[in-house]
């Protein structure tokens, strides 16, 4: 289940816990734009953005024009789209 159009992952240039998202997207075969904002640009962007999803912080992922926050949700998205979850809930 490959993405036809890449999603966009916006994150801080020195963000934490975003490596897992990038690795999951690669493993799932999902093309994505890796947009990194320097911390000083992020403060200005957040203050001037009308989109409330940015108020909760980065990373933000855009998929088919919709913006999603929360890194755990990004990981679930990659896992489901890339069929990375096991069908067996009790995998040893």
PDB file of C-alpha atoms in Angstrom:
ATOM      1  CA  UNK A   1       0.000   0.000   0.000  1.00  0.00           C
ATOM      2  CA  UNK A   2       2.285   2.737  -1.274  1.00  0.00           C
ATOM      3  CA  UNK A   3       1.264   6.390  -1.079  1.00  0.00           C
ATOM      4  CA  UNK A   4       0.611   8.008  -4.441  1.00  0.00           C
ATOM      5  CA  UNK A   5       1.374  11.501  -3.152  1.00  0.00           C
ATOM      6  CA  UNK A   6       3.945  12.096  -0.453  1.00  0.00           C
ATOM      7  CA  UNK A   7       2.860  13.278   2.942  1.00  0.00           C
ATOM      8  CA  UNK A   8       4.699  16.106   4.634  1.00  0.00           C
ATOM      9  CA  UNK A   9       6.295  15.765   8.046  1.00  0.00           C
ATOM     10  CA  UNK A  10       7.108  19.123   9.646  1.00  0.00           C
ATOM     11  CA  UNK A  11       9.423  18.944  12.627  1.00  0.00           C
ATOM     12  CA  UNK A  12      12.044  20.902  14.496  1.00  0.00           C
ATOM     13  CA  UNK A  13      15.539  20.697  13.020  1.00  0.00           C
ATOM     14  CA  UNK A  14      16.759  19.159  16.287  1.00  0.00           C
ATOM     15  CA  UNK A  15      13.565  17.431  17.350  1.00  0.00           C
ATOM     16  CA  UNK A  16      13.375  14.414  19.615  1.00  0.00           C
ATOM     17  CA  UNK A  17      11.538  11.160  18.927  1.00  0.00           C
ATOM     18  CA  UNK A  18      11.016  12.007  15.274  1.00  0.00           C
ATOM     19  CA  UNK A  19      13.592   9.498  14.042  1.00  0.00           C
ATOM     20  CA  UNK A  20      11.108   6.708  14.808  1.00  0.00           C
ATOM     21  CA  UNK A  21       8.501   8.391  12.607  1.00  0.00           C
ATOM     22  CA  UNK A  22      10.912   8.767   9.691  1.00  0.00           C
ATOM     23  CA  UNK A  23      12.079   5.155  10.053  1.00  0.00           C
ATOM     24  CA  UNK A  24       8.471   3.888  10.190  1.00  0.00           C
ATOM     25  CA  UNK A  25       7.530   5.893   7.086  1.00  0.00           C
ATOM     26  CA  UNK A  26      10.530   4.480   5.216  1.00  0.00           C
ATOM     27  CA  UNK A  27       9.781   0.923   6.384  1.00  0.00           C
ATOM     28  CA  UNK A  28       6.167   1.333   5.268  1.00  0.00           C
ATOM     29  CA  UNK A  29       7.245   2.571   1.842  1.00  0.00           C
ATOM     30  CA  UNK A  30       5.477   5.897   2.337  1.00  0.00           C
ATOM     31  CA  UNK A  31       7.063   8.797   0.461  1.00  0.00           C
ATOM     32  CA  UNK A  32       7.272  11.939   2.549  1.00  0.00           C
ATOM     33  CA  UNK A  33       8.730  15.403   2.573  1.00  0.00           C
ATOM     34  CA  UNK A  34      10.964  15.906   5.593  1.00  0.00           C
ATOM     35  CA  UNK A  35      10.507  19.623   6.361  1.00  0.00           C
ATOM     36  CA  UNK A  36      12.617  20.814   9.266  1.00  0.00           C
ATOM     37  CA  UNK A  37      12.196  24.169  10.941  1.00  0.00           C
ATOM     38  CA  UNK A  38      14.908  25.875  12.960  1.00  0.00           C
ATOM     39  CA  UNK A  39      13.688  26.590  16.496  1.00  0.00           C
ATOM     40  CA  UNK A  40      13.638  30.385  15.969  1.00  0.00           C
ATOM     41  CA  UNK A  41      11.477  30.027  12.823  1.00  0.00           C
ATOM     42  CA  UNK A  42       9.125  27.638  14.638  1.00  0.00           C
ATOM     43  CA  UNK A  43       8.307  30.209  17.329  1.00  0.00           C
ATOM     44  CA  UNK A  44       7.328  32.775  14.683  1.00  0.00           C
ATOM     45  CA  UNK A  45       5.430  30.194  12.599  1.00  0.00           C
ATOM     46  CA  UNK A  46       3.455  28.988  15.620  1.00  0.00           C
ATOM     47  CA  UNK A  47       2.585  32.530  16.689  1.00  0.00           C
ATOM     48  CA  UNK A  48       1.331  33.558  13.253  1.00  0.00           C
ATOM     49  CA  UNK A  49      -0.423  30.329  12.189  1.00  0.00           C
ATOM     50  CA  UNK A  50      -4.213  30.250  12.057  1.00  0.00           C
ATOM     51  CA  UNK A  51      -4.204  26.448  12.073  1.00  0.00           C
ATOM     52  CA  UNK A  52      -4.840  25.199  15.615  1.00  0.00           C
ATOM     53  CA  UNK A  53      -3.008  21.896  15.037  1.00  0.00           C
ATOM     54  CA  UNK A  54       0.273  23.817  15.141  1.00  0.00           C
ATOM     55  CA  UNK A  55      -0.601  25.237  18.550  1.00  0.00           C
ATOM     56  CA  UNK A  56      -0.079  21.776  20.091  1.00  0.00           C
ATOM     57  CA  UNK A  57       3.491  21.644  18.784  1.00  0.00           C
ATOM     58  CA  UNK A  58       5.573  19.690  16.340  1.00  0.00           C
ATOM     59  CA  UNK A  59       5.812  17.250  14.666  1.00  0.00           C
ATOM     60  CA  UNK A  60       2.865  17.809  12.345  1.00  0.00           C
ATOM     61  CA  UNK A  61       2.104  15.474   9.460  1.00  0.00           C
ATOM     62  CA  UNK A  62       0.031  16.503   6.450  1.00  0.00           C
ATOM     63  CA  UNK A  63      -1.737  13.692   4.606  1.00  0.00           C
ATOM     64  CA  UNK A  64      -4.047  14.425   1.683  1.00  0.00           C
ATOM     65  CA  UNK A  65      -4.331  18.064   2.782  1.00  0.00           C
ATOM     66  CA  UNK A  66      -5.258  17.296   6.422  1.00  0.00           C
ATOM     67  CA  UNK A  67      -2.870  18.107   9.244  1.00  0.00           C
ATOM     68  CA  UNK A  68      -2.284  15.754  12.160  1.00  0.00           C
ATOM     69  CA  UNK A  69      -0.281  16.300  15.317  1.00  0.00           C
ATOM     70  CA  UNK A  70       1.025  13.835  17.905  1.00  0.00           C
ATOM     71  CA  UNK A  71       3.965  11.561  17.115  1.00  0.00           C
ATOM     72  CA  UNK A  72       2.209   8.385  18.369  1.00  0.00           C
ATOM     73  CA  UNK A  73      -0.554   8.986  15.800  1.00  0.00           C
ATOM     74  CA  UNK A  74       2.086   9.386  13.078  1.00  0.00           C
ATOM     75  CA  UNK A  75       3.615   6.045  14.052  1.00  0.00           C
ATOM     76  CA  UNK A  76       0.201   4.330  14.011  1.00  0.00           C
ATOM     77  CA  UNK A  77      -0.502   5.805  10.574  1.00  0.00           C
ATOM     78  CA  UNK A  78       2.768   4.447   9.171  1.00  0.00           C
ATOM     79  CA  UNK A  79       2.188   1.084  10.839  1.00  0.00           C
ATOM     80  CA  UNK A  80      -1.297   0.670   9.457  1.00  0.00           C
ATOM     81  CA  UNK A  81      -0.561   2.010   5.954  1.00  0.00           C
ATOM     82  CA  UNK A  82       2.576  -0.096   5.670  1.00  0.00           C
ATOM     83  CA  UNK A  83       1.060  -3.243   7.138  1.00  0.00           C
ATOM     84  CA  UNK A  84       3.717  -3.234   9.870  1.00  0.00           C
ATOM     85  CA  UNK A  85       1.367  -4.532  12.566  1.00  0.00           C
ATOM     86  CA  UNK A  86       1.131  -8.244  13.246  1.00  0.00           C
ATOM     87  CA  UNK A  87      -2.264  -9.917  12.975  1.00  0.00           C
ATOM     88  CA  UNK A  88      -1.371 -11.831  16.142  1.00  0.00           C
ATOM     89  CA  UNK A  89      -1.917  -9.572  19.139  1.00  0.00           C
ATOM     90  CA  UNK A  90       0.101 -11.954  21.322  1.00  0.00           C
ATOM     91  CA  UNK A  91       3.314 -12.076  19.305  1.00  0.00           C
ATOM     92  CA  UNK A  92       6.111 -13.597  21.363  1.00  0.00           C
TER      93      UNK A  92
END
